[in-house]
Coordinates of C-alpha atoms and ligand atoms in Angstrom, one line a residue:
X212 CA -128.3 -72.7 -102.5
X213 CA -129.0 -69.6 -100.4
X214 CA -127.1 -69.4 -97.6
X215 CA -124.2 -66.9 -95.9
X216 CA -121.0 -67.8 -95.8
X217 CA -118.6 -66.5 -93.2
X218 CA -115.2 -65.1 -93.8
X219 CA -112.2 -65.3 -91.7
X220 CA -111.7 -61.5 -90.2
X221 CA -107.6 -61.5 -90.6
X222 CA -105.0 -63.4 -92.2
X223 CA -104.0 -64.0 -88.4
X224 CA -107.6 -65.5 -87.8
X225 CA -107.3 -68.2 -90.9
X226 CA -103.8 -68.9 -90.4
X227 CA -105.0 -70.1 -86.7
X228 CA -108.0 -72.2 -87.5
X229 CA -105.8 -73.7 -89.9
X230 CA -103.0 -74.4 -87.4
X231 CA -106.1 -75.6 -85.3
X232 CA -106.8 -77.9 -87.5
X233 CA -103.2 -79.0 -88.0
X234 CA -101.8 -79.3 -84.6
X235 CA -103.7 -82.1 -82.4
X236 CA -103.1 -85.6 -81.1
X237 CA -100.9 -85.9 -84.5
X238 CA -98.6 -83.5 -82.6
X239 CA -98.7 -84.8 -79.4
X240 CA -99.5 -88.6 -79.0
X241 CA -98.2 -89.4 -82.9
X242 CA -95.3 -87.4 -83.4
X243 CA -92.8 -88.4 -80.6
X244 CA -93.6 -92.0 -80.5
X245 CA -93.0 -92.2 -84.4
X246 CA -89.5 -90.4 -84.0
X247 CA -89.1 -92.7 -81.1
X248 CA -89.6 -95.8 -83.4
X249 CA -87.8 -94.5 -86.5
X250 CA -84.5 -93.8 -85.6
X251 CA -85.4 -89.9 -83.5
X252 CA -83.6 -87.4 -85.8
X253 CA -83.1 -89.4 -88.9
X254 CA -87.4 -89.4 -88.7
X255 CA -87.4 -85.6 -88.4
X256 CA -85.7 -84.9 -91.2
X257 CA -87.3 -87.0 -93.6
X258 CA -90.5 -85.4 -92.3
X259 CA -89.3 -82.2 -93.3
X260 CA -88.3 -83.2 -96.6
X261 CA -92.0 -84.7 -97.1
X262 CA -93.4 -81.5 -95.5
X263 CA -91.6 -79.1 -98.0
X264 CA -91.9 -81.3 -101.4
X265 CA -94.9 -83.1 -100.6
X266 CA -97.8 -81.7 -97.8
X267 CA -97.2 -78.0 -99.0
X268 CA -98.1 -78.9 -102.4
X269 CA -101.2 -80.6 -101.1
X270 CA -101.9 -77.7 -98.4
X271 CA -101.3 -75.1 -101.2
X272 CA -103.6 -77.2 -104.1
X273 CA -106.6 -77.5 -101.2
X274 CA -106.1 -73.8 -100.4
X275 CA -106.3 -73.1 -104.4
X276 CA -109.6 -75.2 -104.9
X277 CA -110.9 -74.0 -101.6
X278 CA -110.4 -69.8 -102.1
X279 CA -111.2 -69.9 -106.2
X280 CA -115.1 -71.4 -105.1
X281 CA -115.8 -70.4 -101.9
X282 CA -117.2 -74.2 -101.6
X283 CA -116.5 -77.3 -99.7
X284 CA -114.9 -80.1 -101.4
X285 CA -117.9 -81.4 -103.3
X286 CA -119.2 -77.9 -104.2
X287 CA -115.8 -76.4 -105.5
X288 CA -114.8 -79.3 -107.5
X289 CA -118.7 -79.9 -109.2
X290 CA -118.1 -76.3 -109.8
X291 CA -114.6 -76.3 -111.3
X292 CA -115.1 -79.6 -113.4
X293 CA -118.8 -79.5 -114.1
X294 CA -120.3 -82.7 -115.4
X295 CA -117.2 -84.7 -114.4
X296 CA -117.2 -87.4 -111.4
X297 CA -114.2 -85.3 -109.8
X298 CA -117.5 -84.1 -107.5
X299 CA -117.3 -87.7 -106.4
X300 CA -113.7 -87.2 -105.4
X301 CA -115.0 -84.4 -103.3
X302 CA -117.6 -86.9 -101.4
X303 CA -114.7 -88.8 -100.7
X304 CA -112.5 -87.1 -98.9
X305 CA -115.5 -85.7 -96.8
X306 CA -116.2 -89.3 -95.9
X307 CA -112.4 -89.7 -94.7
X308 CA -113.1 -86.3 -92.6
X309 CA -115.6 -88.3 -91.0
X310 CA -114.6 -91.6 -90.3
X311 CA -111.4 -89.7 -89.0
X312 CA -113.6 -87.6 -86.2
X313 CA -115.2 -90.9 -85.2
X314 CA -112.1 -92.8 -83.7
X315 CA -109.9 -89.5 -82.6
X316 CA -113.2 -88.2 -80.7
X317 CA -112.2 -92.0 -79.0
X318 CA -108.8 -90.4 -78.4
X319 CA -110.2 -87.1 -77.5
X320 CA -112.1 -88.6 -74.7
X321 CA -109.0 -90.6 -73.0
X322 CA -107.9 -87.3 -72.9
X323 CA -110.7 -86.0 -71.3
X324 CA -110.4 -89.2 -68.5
X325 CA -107.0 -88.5 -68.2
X326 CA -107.5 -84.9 -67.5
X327 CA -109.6 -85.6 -64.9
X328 CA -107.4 -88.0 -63.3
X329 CA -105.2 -85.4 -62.9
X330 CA -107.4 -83.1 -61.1
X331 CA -108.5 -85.8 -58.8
X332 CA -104.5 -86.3 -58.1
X333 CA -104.7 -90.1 -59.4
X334 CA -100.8 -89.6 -60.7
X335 CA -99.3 -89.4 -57.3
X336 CA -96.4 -91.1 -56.2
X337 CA -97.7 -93.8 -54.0
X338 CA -99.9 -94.9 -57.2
X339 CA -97.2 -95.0 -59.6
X340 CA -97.6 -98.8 -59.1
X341 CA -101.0 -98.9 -60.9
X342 CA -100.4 -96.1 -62.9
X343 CA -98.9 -97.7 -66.0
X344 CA -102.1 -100.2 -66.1
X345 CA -104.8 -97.8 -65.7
X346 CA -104.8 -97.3 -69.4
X347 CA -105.3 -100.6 -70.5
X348 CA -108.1 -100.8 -68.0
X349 CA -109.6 -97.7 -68.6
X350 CA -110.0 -97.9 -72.6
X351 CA -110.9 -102.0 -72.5
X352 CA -113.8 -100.6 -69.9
X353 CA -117.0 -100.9 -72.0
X354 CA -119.1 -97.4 -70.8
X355 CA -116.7 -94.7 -69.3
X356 CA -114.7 -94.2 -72.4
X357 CA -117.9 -94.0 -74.4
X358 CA -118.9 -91.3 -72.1
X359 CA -116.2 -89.9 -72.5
X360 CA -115.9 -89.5 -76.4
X361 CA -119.7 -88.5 -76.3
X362 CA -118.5 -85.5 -74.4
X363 CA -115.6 -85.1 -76.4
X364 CA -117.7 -84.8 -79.6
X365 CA -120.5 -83.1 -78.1
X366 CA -118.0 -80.1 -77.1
X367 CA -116.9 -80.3 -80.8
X368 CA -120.4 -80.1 -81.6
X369 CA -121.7 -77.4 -79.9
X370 CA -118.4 -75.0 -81.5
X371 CA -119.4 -76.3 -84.6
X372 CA -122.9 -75.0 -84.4
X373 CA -121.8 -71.7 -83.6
X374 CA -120.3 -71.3 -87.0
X375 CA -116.8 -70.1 -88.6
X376 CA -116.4 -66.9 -87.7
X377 CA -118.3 -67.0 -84.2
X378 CA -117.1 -70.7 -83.2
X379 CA -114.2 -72.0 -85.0
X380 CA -112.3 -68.2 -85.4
X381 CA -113.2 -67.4 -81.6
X382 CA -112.1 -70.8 -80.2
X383 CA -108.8 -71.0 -82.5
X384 CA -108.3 -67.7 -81.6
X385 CA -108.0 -68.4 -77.8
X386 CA -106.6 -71.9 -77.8
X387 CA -103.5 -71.5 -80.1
X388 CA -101.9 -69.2 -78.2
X389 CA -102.7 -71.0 -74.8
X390 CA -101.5 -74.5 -76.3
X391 CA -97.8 -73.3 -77.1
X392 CA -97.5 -71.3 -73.7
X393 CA -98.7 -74.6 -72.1
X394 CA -96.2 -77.1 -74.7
X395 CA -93.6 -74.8 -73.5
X396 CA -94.2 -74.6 -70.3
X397 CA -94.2 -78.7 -69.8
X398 CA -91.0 -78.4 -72.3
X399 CA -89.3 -76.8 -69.7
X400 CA -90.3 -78.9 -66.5
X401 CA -89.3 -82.1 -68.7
X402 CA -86.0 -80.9 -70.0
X403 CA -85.1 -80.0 -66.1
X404 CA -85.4 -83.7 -65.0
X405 CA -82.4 -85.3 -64.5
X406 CA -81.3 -87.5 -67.5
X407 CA -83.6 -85.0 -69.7
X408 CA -79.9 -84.8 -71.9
X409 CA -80.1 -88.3 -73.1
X410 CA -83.6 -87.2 -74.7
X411 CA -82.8 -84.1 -76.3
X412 CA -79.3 -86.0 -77.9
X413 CA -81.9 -88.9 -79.1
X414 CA -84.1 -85.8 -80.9
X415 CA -80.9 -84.2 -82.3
X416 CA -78.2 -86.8 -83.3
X417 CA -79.9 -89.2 -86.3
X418 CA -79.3 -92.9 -86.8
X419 CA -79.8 -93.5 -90.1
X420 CA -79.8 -97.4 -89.6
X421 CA -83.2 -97.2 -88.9
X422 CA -83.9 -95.4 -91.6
X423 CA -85.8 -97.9 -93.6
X424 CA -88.5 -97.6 -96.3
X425 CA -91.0 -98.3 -94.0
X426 CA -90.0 -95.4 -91.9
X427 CA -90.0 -93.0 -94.9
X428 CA -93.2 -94.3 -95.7
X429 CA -94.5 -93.4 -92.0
X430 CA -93.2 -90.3 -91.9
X431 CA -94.9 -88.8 -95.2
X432 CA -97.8 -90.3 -93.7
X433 CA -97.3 -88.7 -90.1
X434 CA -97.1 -85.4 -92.1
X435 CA -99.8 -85.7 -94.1
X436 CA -102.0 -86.3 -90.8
X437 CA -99.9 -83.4 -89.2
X438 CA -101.3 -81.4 -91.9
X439 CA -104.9 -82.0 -92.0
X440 CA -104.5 -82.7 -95.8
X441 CA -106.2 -85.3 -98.4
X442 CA -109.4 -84.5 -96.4
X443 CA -110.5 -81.6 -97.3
X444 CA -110.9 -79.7 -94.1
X445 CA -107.9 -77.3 -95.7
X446 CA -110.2 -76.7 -98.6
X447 CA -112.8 -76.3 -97.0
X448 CA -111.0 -73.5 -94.5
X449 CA -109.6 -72.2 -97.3
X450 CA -112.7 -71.5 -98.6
X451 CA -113.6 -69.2 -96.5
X452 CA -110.3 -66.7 -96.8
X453 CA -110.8 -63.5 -98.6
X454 CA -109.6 -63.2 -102.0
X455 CA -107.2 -60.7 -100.9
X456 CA -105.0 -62.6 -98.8
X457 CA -101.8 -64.3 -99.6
X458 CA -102.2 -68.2 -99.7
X459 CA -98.6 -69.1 -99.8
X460 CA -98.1 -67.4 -96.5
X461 CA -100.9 -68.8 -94.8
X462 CA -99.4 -72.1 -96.0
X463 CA -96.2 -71.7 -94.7
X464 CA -97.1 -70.2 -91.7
X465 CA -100.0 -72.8 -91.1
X466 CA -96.5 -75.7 -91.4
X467 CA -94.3 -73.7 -89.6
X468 CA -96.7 -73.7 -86.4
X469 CA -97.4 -77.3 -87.1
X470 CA -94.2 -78.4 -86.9
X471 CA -92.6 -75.7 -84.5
X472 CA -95.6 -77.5 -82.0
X473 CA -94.2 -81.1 -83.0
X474 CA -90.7 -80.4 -82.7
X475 CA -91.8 -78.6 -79.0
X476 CA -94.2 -81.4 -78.0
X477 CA -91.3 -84.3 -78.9
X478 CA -89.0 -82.0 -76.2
X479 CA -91.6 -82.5 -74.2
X480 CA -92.1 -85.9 -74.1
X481 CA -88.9 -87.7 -75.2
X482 CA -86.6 -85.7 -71.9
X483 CA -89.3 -87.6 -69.9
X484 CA -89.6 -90.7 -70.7
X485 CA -85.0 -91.1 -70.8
X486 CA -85.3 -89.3 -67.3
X487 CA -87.6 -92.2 -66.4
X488 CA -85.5 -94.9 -67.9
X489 CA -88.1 -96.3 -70.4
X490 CA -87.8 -97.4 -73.9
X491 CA -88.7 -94.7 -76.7
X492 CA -90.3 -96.9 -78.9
X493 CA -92.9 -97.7 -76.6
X494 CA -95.6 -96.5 -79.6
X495 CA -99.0 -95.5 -78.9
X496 CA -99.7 -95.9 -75.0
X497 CA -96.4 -93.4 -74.8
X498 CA -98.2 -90.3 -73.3
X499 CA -101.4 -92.2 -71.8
X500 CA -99.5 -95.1 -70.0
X501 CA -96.0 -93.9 -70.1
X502 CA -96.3 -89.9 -69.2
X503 CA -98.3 -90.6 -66.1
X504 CA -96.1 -93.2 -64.7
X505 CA -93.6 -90.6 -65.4
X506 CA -95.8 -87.8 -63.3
X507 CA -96.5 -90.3 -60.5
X508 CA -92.2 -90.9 -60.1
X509 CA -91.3 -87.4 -60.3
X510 CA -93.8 -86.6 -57.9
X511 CA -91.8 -87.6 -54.8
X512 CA -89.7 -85.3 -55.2
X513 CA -91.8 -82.2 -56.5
X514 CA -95.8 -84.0 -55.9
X515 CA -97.2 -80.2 -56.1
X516 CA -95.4 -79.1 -59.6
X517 CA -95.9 -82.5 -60.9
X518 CA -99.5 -82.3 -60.6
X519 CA -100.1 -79.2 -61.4
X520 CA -97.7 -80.7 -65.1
X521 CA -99.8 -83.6 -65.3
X522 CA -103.4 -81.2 -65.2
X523 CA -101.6 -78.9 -67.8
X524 CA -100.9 -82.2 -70.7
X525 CA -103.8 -83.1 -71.0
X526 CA -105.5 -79.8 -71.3
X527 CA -102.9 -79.4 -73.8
X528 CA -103.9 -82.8 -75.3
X529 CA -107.9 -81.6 -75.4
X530 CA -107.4 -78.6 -76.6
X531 CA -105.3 -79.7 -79.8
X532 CA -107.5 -82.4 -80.4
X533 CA -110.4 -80.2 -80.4
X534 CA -109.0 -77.4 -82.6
X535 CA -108.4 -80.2 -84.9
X536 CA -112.1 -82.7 -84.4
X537 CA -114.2 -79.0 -85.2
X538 CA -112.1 -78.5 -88.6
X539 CA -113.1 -82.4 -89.7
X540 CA -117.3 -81.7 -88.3
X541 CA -117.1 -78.4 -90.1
X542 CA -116.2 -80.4 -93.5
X543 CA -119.1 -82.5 -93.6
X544 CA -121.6 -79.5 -92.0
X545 CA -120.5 -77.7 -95.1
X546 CA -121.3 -80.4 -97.4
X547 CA -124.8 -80.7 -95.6
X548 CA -125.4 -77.3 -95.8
X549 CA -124.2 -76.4 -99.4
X550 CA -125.4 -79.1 -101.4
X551 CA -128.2 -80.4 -99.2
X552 CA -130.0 -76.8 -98.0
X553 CA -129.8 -78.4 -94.4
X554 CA -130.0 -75.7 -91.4
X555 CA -126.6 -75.8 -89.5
X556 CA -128.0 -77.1 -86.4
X557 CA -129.6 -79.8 -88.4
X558 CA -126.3 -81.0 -90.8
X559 CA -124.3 -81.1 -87.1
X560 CA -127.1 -82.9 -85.0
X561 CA -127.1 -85.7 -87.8
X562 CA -123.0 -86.0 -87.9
X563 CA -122.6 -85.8 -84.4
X564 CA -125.2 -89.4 -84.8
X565 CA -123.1 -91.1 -87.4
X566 CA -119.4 -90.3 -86.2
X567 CA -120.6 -91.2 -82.7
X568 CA -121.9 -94.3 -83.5
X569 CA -118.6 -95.1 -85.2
X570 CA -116.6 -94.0 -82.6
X571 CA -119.0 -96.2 -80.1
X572 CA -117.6 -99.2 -82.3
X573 CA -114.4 -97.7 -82.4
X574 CA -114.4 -97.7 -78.7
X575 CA -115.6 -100.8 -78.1
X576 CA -112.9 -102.5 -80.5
X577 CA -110.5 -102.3 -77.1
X578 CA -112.9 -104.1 -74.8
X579 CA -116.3 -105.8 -75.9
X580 CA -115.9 -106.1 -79.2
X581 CA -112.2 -107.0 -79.3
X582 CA -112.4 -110.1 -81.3
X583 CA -114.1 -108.7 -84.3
X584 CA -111.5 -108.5 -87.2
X585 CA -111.7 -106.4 -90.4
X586 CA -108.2 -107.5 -92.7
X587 CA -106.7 -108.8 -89.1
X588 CA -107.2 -105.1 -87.6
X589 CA -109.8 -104.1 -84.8
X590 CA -112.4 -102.0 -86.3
X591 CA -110.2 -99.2 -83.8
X592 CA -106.9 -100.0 -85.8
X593 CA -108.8 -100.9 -89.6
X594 CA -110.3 -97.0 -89.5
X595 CA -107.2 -95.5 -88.6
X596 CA -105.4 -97.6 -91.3
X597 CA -108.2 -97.0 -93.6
X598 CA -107.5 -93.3 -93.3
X599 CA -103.9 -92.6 -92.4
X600 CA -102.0 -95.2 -94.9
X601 CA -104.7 -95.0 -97.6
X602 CA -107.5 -92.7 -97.9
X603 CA -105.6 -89.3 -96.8
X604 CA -102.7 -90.2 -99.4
X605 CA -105.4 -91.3 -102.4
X606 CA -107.2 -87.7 -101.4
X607 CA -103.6 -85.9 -101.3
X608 CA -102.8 -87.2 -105.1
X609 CA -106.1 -86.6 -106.2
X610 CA -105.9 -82.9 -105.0
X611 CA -102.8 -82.1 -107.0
X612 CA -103.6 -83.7 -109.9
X613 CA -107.1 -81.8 -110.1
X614 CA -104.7 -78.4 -109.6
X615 CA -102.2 -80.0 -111.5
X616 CA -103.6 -81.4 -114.8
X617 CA -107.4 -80.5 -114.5
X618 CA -107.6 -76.3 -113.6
X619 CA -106.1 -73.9 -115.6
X620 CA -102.4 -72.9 -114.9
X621 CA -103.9 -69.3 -115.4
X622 CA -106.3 -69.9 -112.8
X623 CA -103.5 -71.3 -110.7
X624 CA -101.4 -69.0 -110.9
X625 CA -104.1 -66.2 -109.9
X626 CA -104.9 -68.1 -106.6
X627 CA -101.1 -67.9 -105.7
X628 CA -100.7 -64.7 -106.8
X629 CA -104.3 -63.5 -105.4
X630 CA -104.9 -61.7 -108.7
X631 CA -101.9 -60.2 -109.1
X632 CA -101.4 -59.0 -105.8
X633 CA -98.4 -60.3 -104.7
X634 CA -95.9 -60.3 -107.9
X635 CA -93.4 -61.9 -105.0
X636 CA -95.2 -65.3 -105.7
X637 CA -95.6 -64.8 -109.2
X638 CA -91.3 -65.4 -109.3
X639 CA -92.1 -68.8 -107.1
X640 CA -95.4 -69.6 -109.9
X641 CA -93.1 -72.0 -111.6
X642 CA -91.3 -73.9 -108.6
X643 CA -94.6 -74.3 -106.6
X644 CA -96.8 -75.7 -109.9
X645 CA -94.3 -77.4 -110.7
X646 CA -93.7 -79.3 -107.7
X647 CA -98.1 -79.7 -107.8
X648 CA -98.0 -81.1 -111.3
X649 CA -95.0 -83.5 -111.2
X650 CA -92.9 -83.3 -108.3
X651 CA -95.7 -84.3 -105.5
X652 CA -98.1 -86.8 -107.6
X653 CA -94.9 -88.7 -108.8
X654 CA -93.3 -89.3 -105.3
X655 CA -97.0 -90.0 -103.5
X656 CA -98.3 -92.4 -106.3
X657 CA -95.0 -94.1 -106.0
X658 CA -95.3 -94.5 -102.2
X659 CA -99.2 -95.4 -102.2
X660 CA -98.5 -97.7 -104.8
X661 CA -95.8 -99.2 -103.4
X662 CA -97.6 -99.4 -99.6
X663 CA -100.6 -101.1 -101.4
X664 CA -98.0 -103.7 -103.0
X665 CA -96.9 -104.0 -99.9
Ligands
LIG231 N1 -103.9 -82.7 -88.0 C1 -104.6 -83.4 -86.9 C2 -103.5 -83.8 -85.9 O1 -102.3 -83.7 -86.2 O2 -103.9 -84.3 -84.9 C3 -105.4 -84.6 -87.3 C4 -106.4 -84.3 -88.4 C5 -107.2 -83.2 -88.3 C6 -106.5 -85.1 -89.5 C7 -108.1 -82.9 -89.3 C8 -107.4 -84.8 -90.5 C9 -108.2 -83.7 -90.3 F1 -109.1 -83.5 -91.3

């Protein structure tokens, strides 16, 4: 197919978009109310341990498939295992990409609502009444959060059309940095509330009692999403990193921004809602019902800093999630583009249609179409199930067993190594395949197995 493919300018530029892609709502509205369900620290460090033994494996097998071809996920795997249906494997995790994009652009545009509350002051104190229950209005609403999500996805759209190097690396570019002056910024305000100390000490001291197999289970899941991986939006970033860079670094330092961000956004959040005297646990309304009411309380004391807090989240919260919704439209433009000679503007005019009208349905499943049940979930909660519990983790296995067992280990072992240009990784060759070949498939079929059983 003739067509130009773009190529991140720096290391710094792919290590960005990547870290765009990672940090988002996973970060922000996932992380903390997980760690506030499982147990706080306990959570954190299983997460690590599934980040270091399990997602870099899958970060660094994307990265490999995605840098040898130069593809997207259907391309690069027809191409390393012609005449095979690994291709179909490929189609796959495209088709998570986009089912994913169609109920976070739902999230996306709460956070767009909620940002303009903000601005029009709807957090102040003498609201603090109806605060709480503006969410559960506001989503069950039948057109504003459609609106809302169209805009959401239309923004992702129109970066999308721009391309990599002029949309995705510009945008990444400008956003990361702004998005950890702004999680620290709020990290500070939050932690100064009085109280703030019984948060941090839930963050920092783990009870293990929780600690159940359910919560392990969640929290190789939570970094999994965290990641981006089983999806192939890595791969397909990956694929357009010059064969001269280093791929274990951009891997690391790809989870190390990830995570720094989660570990900043759970000070954030958790200081807050202790200082406020609510439950932890509260799960998924935490920073759309709980946050505000926490703005609106604090604001008698300080209404003008408070405000100006509550404008700054959720920018934060839109400018992670769209970092991350342009990496999961990129996946599927590629595959349009690639393998279906479709013009750019074209491949992301017919996405935006499909993954809107999902997310329409999506959006719907809190008001209007409430009652409709697919396996006992909304259509809402059966997508996000779909994709968090079983389609990411299938794609993640399937991705190291196609490094793993179906590429060469030469071939392998020159992606790591970038032809020989870093002999550094070449002494880590062994650890790193071998955690891709046994350690990783072994320990996620178990779980997946084990969740599907369940
Ligand atoms: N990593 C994103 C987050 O933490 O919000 C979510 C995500 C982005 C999942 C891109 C999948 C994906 F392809």
């Amino acid at each position: 197919m003739d067509h130009k493919r773009d190529i991140f300018s720096s290391r710094r530029a792919a290590i960005f978009a990547m870290a765009g892609s990672a940090i988002g709502l996973g970060n922000i509205w996932r992380f903390p109310y997980m760690v506030g369900e499982h147990g706080g620290a306990a959570f954190i460090l299983v997460y690590l341990f599934a980040t270091v033994f399990l997602s870099l494996p899958i970060f660094l097998s994307e990265s490999i498939i995605g840098r040898r071809t130069h593809l997207g996920p259907y391309g690069a795997m027809a191409k390393l295992a012609p005449g095979t249906p690994w291709k179909h494997v490929g189609l796959l995790t495209i088709c998570s990409a986009m089912i994913i994009i169609s109920f976070y652009s739902v999230v996306g545009g709460w956070s767009v609502d909620y940002l303009f509350k903000a601005i029009r002051l709807e957090f102040l104190p003498e609201r603090s009444e109806q605060v709480s229950s503006m969410f559960g209005s506001m989503i069950s609403n039948t057109w504003l959060p459609i609106l809302c999500h169209t805009a959401f996805l239309g923004l992702t759209a129109v970066i999308v059309v721009l391309g990599v190097r002029k949309g995705i690396e510009r945008f990444s570019k400008i956003s990361m940095p702004v998005l950890f002056v702004l999680i620290v910024a709020i990290m500070c305000y939050s932690l100064s509330l009085p109280g703030a100390g019984e948060g941090v000490a839930y963050l920092v001291k783990p009870d293990f009692s929780r600690l159940d197999a359910s919560a392990v289970a969640s929290a190789m899941g939570q970094s999994f999403f965290s990641l981006s991986l089983g999806v192939g939006t890595i791969l397909t970033y990956s694929s357009h990193i010059r064969k001269s860079e280093n791929l274990i670094t951009s891997g690391l330092g790809t989870s190390l921004f990830d995570l720094l961000f989660a570990i900043l956004a759970g000070f954030a959040v958790m200081p807050a809602v202790f200082a406020a005297g609510i439950e932890p646990g509260a799960g998924p309304g935490l920073i759309f019902e709980t946050l505000p009411y926490i703005f609106s309380s604090m604001g008698v004391q300080m209404p003008v800093l408070s405000s100006v807090i509550a404008i700054l989240f959720f920018l934060t919260i839109l400018i992670a999630a769209l970092t991350s919704s342009i990496s999961m439209l990129e996946t599927g433009v590629t595959y349009l583009v690639e393998e279906k000679g479709l013009r750019r503007r074209t491949a992301v005019i017919i996405l935006f249609g499909f993954t809107w009208a999902l997310g329409c349905l999506c959006s719907l499943s809190f008001g209007p179409l409430s009652g409709v049940k697919l396996f006992g979930k909304t259509i809402f909660e059966f997508c996000d199930s779909l994709t968090s519990d079983f389609l990411m983790t299938l794609g993640g296995l399937l991705f190291t067993l196609f490094v793993g067992w179906k590429m060469f280990r030469a071939d392998v072992r020159d992606e790591l190594t970038s032809g020989g240009l870093y002999p550094a990784n070449a002494k880590i060759f062994k650890f790193t395949y071998f955690l891709i070949r046994y350690v990783a498939p072994v320990v996620i079929g178990v779980v997946f197995v084990t969740n599907l059983l369940m």
